[in-house]
Coordinates of C-alpha atoms and ligand atoms in Angstrom, one line a residue:
X1147 CA -0.1 0.0 0.1
X1148 CA 1.1 3.4 -0.9
X1149 CA 1.8 5.8 1.7
X1150 CA -1.2 8.1 0.8
X1151 CA -3.5 5.0 0.8
X1152 CA -2.5 4.1 3.9
X1153 CA -3.2 7.5 5.5
X1154 CA -7.0 7.8 4.0
X1155 CA -7.7 3.7 5.0
X1156 CA -6.3 5.0 8.2
X1157 CA -8.6 8.2 7.8
X1158 CA -11.2 5.7 8.0
X1159 CA -10.7 3.1 9.9
X1160 CA -10.8 2.8 13.9
X1161 CA -6.3 3.1 14.2
X1162 CA -6.0 6.3 13.0
X1163 CA -2.6 6.4 12.7
X1164 CA -1.4 7.5 10.3
X1165 CA 3.7 8.8 9.1
X1166 CA 4.3 11.5 9.4
X1167 CA 6.9 14.1 7.7
X1168 CA 9.5 12.6 10.5
X1169 CA 8.8 9.1 9.6
X1170 CA 7.2 8.9 13.1
X1171 CA 3.7 7.4 14.1
X1172 CA 1.6 10.7 14.4
X1173 CA -2.6 10.8 15.4
X1174 CA -4.1 12.0 12.3
X1175 CA -7.6 14.6 13.4
X1176 CA -9.3 12.2 12.8
X1177 CA -11.3 11.9 16.8
X1178 CA -13.9 13.6 14.7
X1179 CA -12.7 16.5 17.7
X1180 CA -11.5 19.9 17.4
X1181 CA -7.5 20.9 18.6
X1182 CA -7.6 24.4 18.1
X1183 CA -4.3 25.7 17.6
X1184 CA -2.9 22.2 16.6
X1185 CA -1.4 20.4 13.1
X1186 CA -4.0 20.4 11.6
X1187 CA -3.8 17.9 8.5
X1188 CA -6.4 16.8 5.6
X1189 CA -6.6 13.0 4.1
X1190 CA -3.1 12.8 2.7
X1191 CA -1.8 13.7 5.8
X1192 CA -0.3 16.8 5.1
X1193 CA -1.8 20.6 6.8
X1194 CA -4.3 22.2 5.6
X1195 CA -3.2 25.2 4.3
X1196 CA -6.1 27.4 4.2
X1197 CA -5.7 29.8 5.7
X1198 CA -7.5 33.2 6.3
X1199 CA -10.2 30.9 4.9
X1200 CA -13.8 30.7 4.0
X1201 CA -16.3 27.8 4.1
X1202 CA -20.0 27.2 1.9
X1203 CA -21.6 25.0 2.2
X1204 CA -23.0 23.6 -0.8
X1205 CA -25.0 19.9 -1.5
X1206 CA -24.2 18.3 1.7
X1207 CA -21.0 19.6 1.3
X1208 CA -18.5 21.9 2.9
X1209 CA -15.7 23.5 0.9
X1210 CA -13.2 25.7 2.8
X1211 CA -10.8 27.4 1.3
X1212 CA -8.4 29.8 2.1
X1213 CA -4.9 30.5 1.6
X1214 CA -2.1 27.9 0.5
X1215 CA 0.7 29.4 2.6
X1216 CA 2.8 25.9 1.6
X1217 CA 5.5 28.9 0.2
X1218 CA 5.0 31.0 1.8
X1219 CA 3.7 35.3 2.4
X1220 CA 3.6 35.5 -1.1
X1221 CA 0.9 34.5 -3.8
X1222 CA 3.3 31.3 -5.6
X1223 CA 0.5 28.9 -5.1
X1224 CA -2.9 30.6 -4.8
X1225 CA -6.5 29.8 -3.1
X1226 CA -6.1 26.4 -1.8
X1227 CA -9.9 24.5 -1.8
X1228 CA -11.3 21.4 0.8
X1229 CA -14.1 19.1 0.9
X1230 CA -15.3 17.9 3.4
X1231 CA -18.8 16.0 5.2
X1232 CA -18.8 16.3 8.2
X1233 CA -16.3 19.2 9.4
X1234 CA -13.2 17.5 11.0
X1235 CA -11.8 15.7 8.2
X1236 CA -11.0 17.0 5.0
X1237 CA -10.0 16.4 1.5
X1238 CA -7.9 19.1 -0.4
X1239 CA -9.3 19.5 -3.8
X1240 CA -6.1 21.4 -5.4
X1241 CA -5.7 24.3 -6.1
X1242 CA -9.1 26.7 -7.1
X1243 CA -7.4 29.8 -8.3
X1244 CA -3.9 28.9 -9.4
X1245 CA -1.5 31.7 -8.4
X1246 CA -0.7 32.1 -12.4
X1247 CA -4.5 33.1 -13.3
X1248 CA -3.7 36.5 -11.6
X1249 CA -1.9 39.4 -13.0
X1250 CA 1.4 39.2 -12.5
X1251 CA 2.1 41.8 -10.2
X1252 CA -0.3 39.7 -7.9
X1253 CA 2.3 36.6 -8.4
X1254 CA 5.7 36.9 -7.2
X1255 CA 5.9 40.8 -5.1
X1256 CA 1.4 40.3 -5.0
X1257 CA -0.4 38.5 -2.2
X1258 CA -3.4 36.6 -2.9
X1259 CA -5.5 37.0 0.7
X1260 CA -8.9 35.9 2.4
X1261 CA -10.2 34.0 -0.5
X1262 CA -14.2 33.0 -0.1
X1263 CA -17.0 31.5 -2.3
X1264 CA -20.6 32.4 -2.6
X1265 CA -22.6 29.8 -4.9
X1266 CA -24.9 31.8 -7.1
X1267 CA -28.8 29.9 -8.2
X1268 CA -29.4 32.3 -10.6
X1269 CA -26.6 31.5 -12.7
X1270 CA -25.3 28.4 -11.9
X1271 CA -21.7 29.9 -11.0
X1272 CA -19.8 29.9 -7.8
X1273 CA -18.4 32.7 -7.0
X1274 CA -14.5 33.5 -5.6
X1275 CA -14.1 37.8 -4.0
X1276 CA -10.1 37.5 -2.3
X1277 CA -7.8 40.5 -2.0
X1278 CA -5.4 41.0 -4.1
X1279 CA -2.2 43.0 -3.6
X1280 CA 0.6 43.7 -5.4
X1281 CA 4.0 44.0 -3.5
X1282 CA 4.5 46.6 -0.6
X1283 CA -0.3 46.4 -0.8
X1284 CA 0.3 48.7 -2.9
X1285 CA -3.2 48.3 -4.9
X1286 CA -5.0 46.4 -2.6
X1287 CA -7.7 45.5 -5.1
X1288 CA -10.9 43.3 -5.2
X1289 CA -9.7 39.9 -7.5
X1290 CA -13.5 38.2 -8.7
X1291 CA -13.2 34.9 -10.0
X1292 CA -16.5 32.3 -11.4
X1293 CA -16.0 29.0 -11.9
X1294 CA -19.1 25.7 -12.7
X1295 CA -17.4 23.8 -10.2
X1296 CA -17.1 24.3 -5.7
X1297 CA -13.8 22.7 -7.0
X1298 CA -12.3 24.8 -9.4
X1299 CA -10.8 26.3 -11.6
X1300 CA -12.2 29.6 -10.6
X1301 CA -11.1 32.0 -13.6
X1302 CA -10.4 35.5 -13.2
X1303 CA -13.0 38.2 -14.2
X1304 CA -11.5 42.1 -13.0
X1305 CA -9.3 43.7 -10.2
X1306 CA -11.3 46.7 -9.9
X1307 CA -11.7 48.7 -6.0
X1308 CA -15.3 48.6 -5.8
X1309 CA -15.8 52.2 -4.5
X1310 CA -14.0 54.8 -5.5
X1311 CA -10.3 53.8 -5.3
X1312 CA -10.6 53.1 -1.6
X1313 CA -8.5 50.6 -1.1
X1314 CA -9.8 47.1 -0.5
X1315 CA -8.4 44.4 1.9
X1316 CA -9.4 42.3 4.5
X1317 CA -12.5 40.8 3.1
X1318 CA -15.3 38.8 3.8
X1319 CA -18.6 38.0 1.5
X1320 CA -21.9 37.6 3.1
X1321 CA -25.3 35.5 1.2
X1322 CA -28.2 36.7 2.6
X1323 CA -31.7 34.8 3.5
X1324 CA -33.7 36.2 1.1
X1325 CA -30.7 35.4 -1.4
X1326 CA -29.0 39.2 -1.5
X1327 CA -25.3 39.1 -1.4
X1328 CA -22.7 41.5 -0.2
X1329 CA -18.2 42.0 0.3
X1330 CA -17.3 43.5 3.1
X1331 CA -14.0 45.2 3.6
X1332 CA -12.0 47.1 5.1
X1333 CA -11.1 50.3 3.1
X1334 CA -10.2 52.9 3.6
X1335 CA -6.0 52.6 4.5
X1336 CA -8.3 49.7 7.1
X1337 CA -9.9 52.3 9.0
X1338 CA -13.3 51.5 7.9
X1339 CA -15.3 48.8 7.2
X1340 CA -17.0 48.9 3.9
X1341 CA -20.4 47.1 3.1
X1342 CA -21.3 47.0 -0.5
X1343 CA -24.4 45.2 -1.9
X1344 CA -23.1 43.1 -4.7
X1345 CA -25.0 42.9 -8.6
X1346 CA -26.8 39.9 -9.8
X1347 CA -24.0 38.0 -10.9
X1348 CA -22.6 38.6 -7.9
X1349 CA -19.2 40.2 -9.4
X1350 CA -19.4 43.4 -8.5
X1351 CA -21.4 46.1 -6.9
X1352 CA -24.4 46.4 -7.3
X1353 CA -24.9 49.1 -10.2
X1354 CA -25.3 52.3 -9.4
X1355 CA -23.5 53.0 -6.8
X1356 CA -26.0 54.8 -4.0
X1357 CA -24.0 55.3 -0.7
X1358 CA -26.7 54.9 2.2
X1359 CA -28.9 52.7 -0.5
X1360 CA -26.3 49.7 -1.7
X1361 CA -23.5 50.9 0.3
X1362 CA -22.4 52.1 3.7
X1363 CA -19.6 53.3 5.8
X1364 CA -20.2 50.4 8.0
X1365 CA -17.4 51.4 10.5
X1366 CA -15.9 54.4 10.2
X1367 CA -12.5 55.4 11.3
X1368 CA -12.4 52.9 14.5
X1369 CA -9.3 50.9 12.5
X1370 CA -10.7 46.9 12.1
X1371 CA -10.1 44.4 9.6
X1372 CA -10.7 40.3 9.2
X1373 CA -14.3 40.7 9.1
X1374 CA -16.3 38.1 9.7
X1375 CA -20.5 38.2 8.7
X1376 CA -23.1 36.0 10.0
X1377 CA -26.8 36.9 11.4
X1378 CA -29.1 35.3 14.2
X1379 CA -32.7 35.3 15.1
X1380 CA -32.7 38.0 11.9
X1381 CA -30.4 40.1 13.9
X1382 CA -26.5 40.9 11.8
X1383 CA -23.5 40.8 13.7
X1384 CA -20.1 41.3 12.7
X1385 CA -16.8 40.2 14.3
X1386 CA -13.3 42.4 13.8
X1387 CA -10.5 42.1 14.9
X1388 CA -8.1 45.0 15.2
X1389 CA -5.3 46.2 12.7
X1390 CA -2.0 44.9 14.0
X1391 CA -0.6 42.6 11.6
X1392 CA -0.2 39.1 11.7
X1393 CA -0.4 39.6 16.2
X1394 CA -3.2 39.2 17.7
X1395 CA -5.3 41.9 19.6
X1396 CA -8.7 42.0 21.2
X1397 CA -12.4 41.4 19.2
X1398 CA -15.3 43.2 18.7
X1399 CA -18.5 42.1 18.3
X1400 CA -20.6 44.6 15.8
X1401 CA -24.7 44.6 14.9
X1402 CA -27.1 45.5 13.1
X1403 CA -30.5 45.3 12.7
X1404 CA -29.8 45.8 8.5
X1405 CA -26.6 45.0 6.6
X1406 CA -26.7 48.6 5.6
X1407 CA -26.4 49.6 9.3
X1408 CA -26.8 51.2 11.7
X1409 CA -23.8 49.5 13.2
X1410 CA -23.9 49.4 16.9
X1411 CA -20.3 48.7 18.0
X1412 CA -20.3 46.4 20.8
X1413 CA -17.8 44.7 23.4
X1414 CA -15.4 42.2 22.9
X1415 CA -16.5 39.2 22.7
X1416 CA -14.1 36.6 24.3
X1417 CA -14.0 36.2 27.6
X1418 CA -11.6 33.7 30.0
X1419 CA -7.9 33.5 30.0
X1420 CA -5.8 35.3 26.6
X1421 CA -9.8 36.9 25.8
X1422 CA -8.1 40.1 24.8
X1423 CA -5.8 38.3 22.2
X1424 CA -9.3 36.1 21.1
X1425 CA -6.8 33.0 22.5
X1426 CA -4.4 33.9 20.2
X1427 CA -6.2 34.2 16.6
X1428 CA -7.6 36.7 13.9
X1429 CA -11.2 36.3 12.9
X1430 CA -11.4 35.0 9.8
X1431 CA -15.2 33.6 9.2
X1432 CA -18.5 32.7 11.2
X1433 CA -20.7 29.5 10.5
X1434 CA -23.9 28.8 11.1
X1435 CA -24.3 25.3 12.2
X1436 CA -27.7 24.1 11.0
X1437 CA -29.2 20.2 11.4
X1438 CA -28.3 20.1 15.1
X1439 CA -30.9 20.9 18.4
X1440 CA -29.7 23.4 19.6
X1441 CA -27.7 24.8 16.6
X1442 CA -24.8 27.9 16.4
X1443 CA -22.0 29.2 15.3
X1444 CA -18.5 28.1 14.3
X1445 CA -15.4 30.8 14.8
X1446 CA -13.0 30.1 12.4
X1447 CA -9.7 32.5 13.7
X1448 CA -6.0 32.2 12.2
X1449 CA -2.9 31.8 14.3
X1450 CA -0.6 33.2 12.3
X1451 CA 3.3 32.5 12.5
X1452 CA 5.1 35.0 10.8
X1453 CA 8.5 33.3 11.1
X1454 CA 6.6 30.1 9.0
X1455 CA 2.8 31.0 8.1
X1456 CA 3.1 27.8 6.6
X1457 CA 2.5 26.8 9.9
X1458 CA 0.3 29.5 11.0
X1459 CA -2.5 26.8 12.7
X1460 CA -6.1 27.6 12.8
X1461 CA -8.9 28.3 16.4
X1462 CA -12.2 27.1 15.2
X1463 CA -14.2 27.4 18.4
X1464 CA -18.2 27.6 19.5
X1465 CA -19.6 30.6 19.5
X1466 CA -22.7 30.1 21.9
X1467 CA -25.3 32.6 21.9
X1468 CA -27.2 32.8 24.8
X1469 CA -30.2 35.2 26.4
X1470 CA -28.7 36.8 29.6
X1471 CA -25.3 36.9 27.8
X1472 CA -25.5 37.6 23.9
X1473 CA -22.2 35.7 22.5
X1474 CA -20.1 35.2 24.0
X1475 CA -16.2 32.7 22.9
X1476 CA -14.8 30.9 25.4
X1477 CA -11.5 28.4 24.6
X1478 CA -11.6 25.7 24.7
X1479 CA -8.8 22.3 23.9
X1480 CA -11.1 20.4 22.4
X1481 CA -14.6 20.0 21.1
X1482 CA -17.2 18.7 19.0
X1483 CA -20.0 19.5 17.7
X1484 CA -21.7 17.2 19.9
X1485 CA -21.8 21.4 21.6
X1486 CA -24.5 21.9 19.4
X1487 CA -26.9 19.3 20.1
X1488 CA -28.2 16.4 19.0
X1489 CA -28.3 15.2 15.6
X1490 CA -32.4 16.3 13.5
Ligands
LIG2677 C1 -2.7 41.3 8.5 C2 -4.3 41.3 7.8 C3 -3.4 39.4 7.0 C4 -2.8 39.8 6.1 C5 -2.0 40.7 7.7 C6 0.0 40.9 6.4 O1 -3.6 42.7 9.2 O2 -5.6 40.4 8.4 O3 -4.2 39.6 6.0 O4 -3.0 41.1 5.7 O5 -2.4 41.5 7.7 O6 0.5 41.5 7.3

């Protein structure tokens, strides 16, 4: 049996033992538990490369997209895609948007950061948005790409500033229950969070642009980034970090009755030791958990390792709502989905 096949068999079996890169036996993270901050291997036994990522749930499958930093900081590989049916075990589906598929200035000394994908039911296209940048974050544009398949390959359609010449950096996408979609991002050199409604194809901002109607300066001049939106009981929430590069800082949870605001600034939802550092992570996505009796949300963060970005880790934690305390994020050494109740 090839090493790869052995690892695959191990993932499906009970022993869950594979051979790591060092040749020593290692436990694969297939014990149906999350281990925040530990090395997380895919079904081939390789550390998952999906940093600054997000999840699309489509036809019973979770697709996790993120930055492949195998070759370090710059955009040498592109945006990766992994698939899973249970959120614990991830299969590498390859590169969804290749570095070579974007203009030269966004490869080599440039970056492709925080890719996210939503599905457009009208056009039946998967739509990927990412922050593309040239050396020194000098261009800061939105890269928009589409594909007929969730795993790609995605084709780049455009790279531009959605609003005027304002920078497009840490970003996310949000598909609302009414079918409208939004891009939420750090603009104005990271000083202000913008929320921009997308056109029917989800391939650009809705036109004509009307401030207050099709787009808003949602959180002006508060220097927030790493936006992770979600909706709970008709109310909109936005998890953000502060701006301290790779270093973790205190999170903030803003909320609003309408996606285009007004947005109300909230507190740091993290509680307990290291709450001021978001448990040594930076937000990237909040995934609603459905199909469980309590429901809830899954917080996805990145624990960046600037000296070896490929070895940056993932901090996934349950994010639960309590009528008395509101949303709170607490540290769990290990946990599993039963925290959200029984499968329905
Ligand atoms: C962070 C940002 C990351 C990456 C990093 C580079 O503030 O959230 O996505 O851009 O800076 O220093």
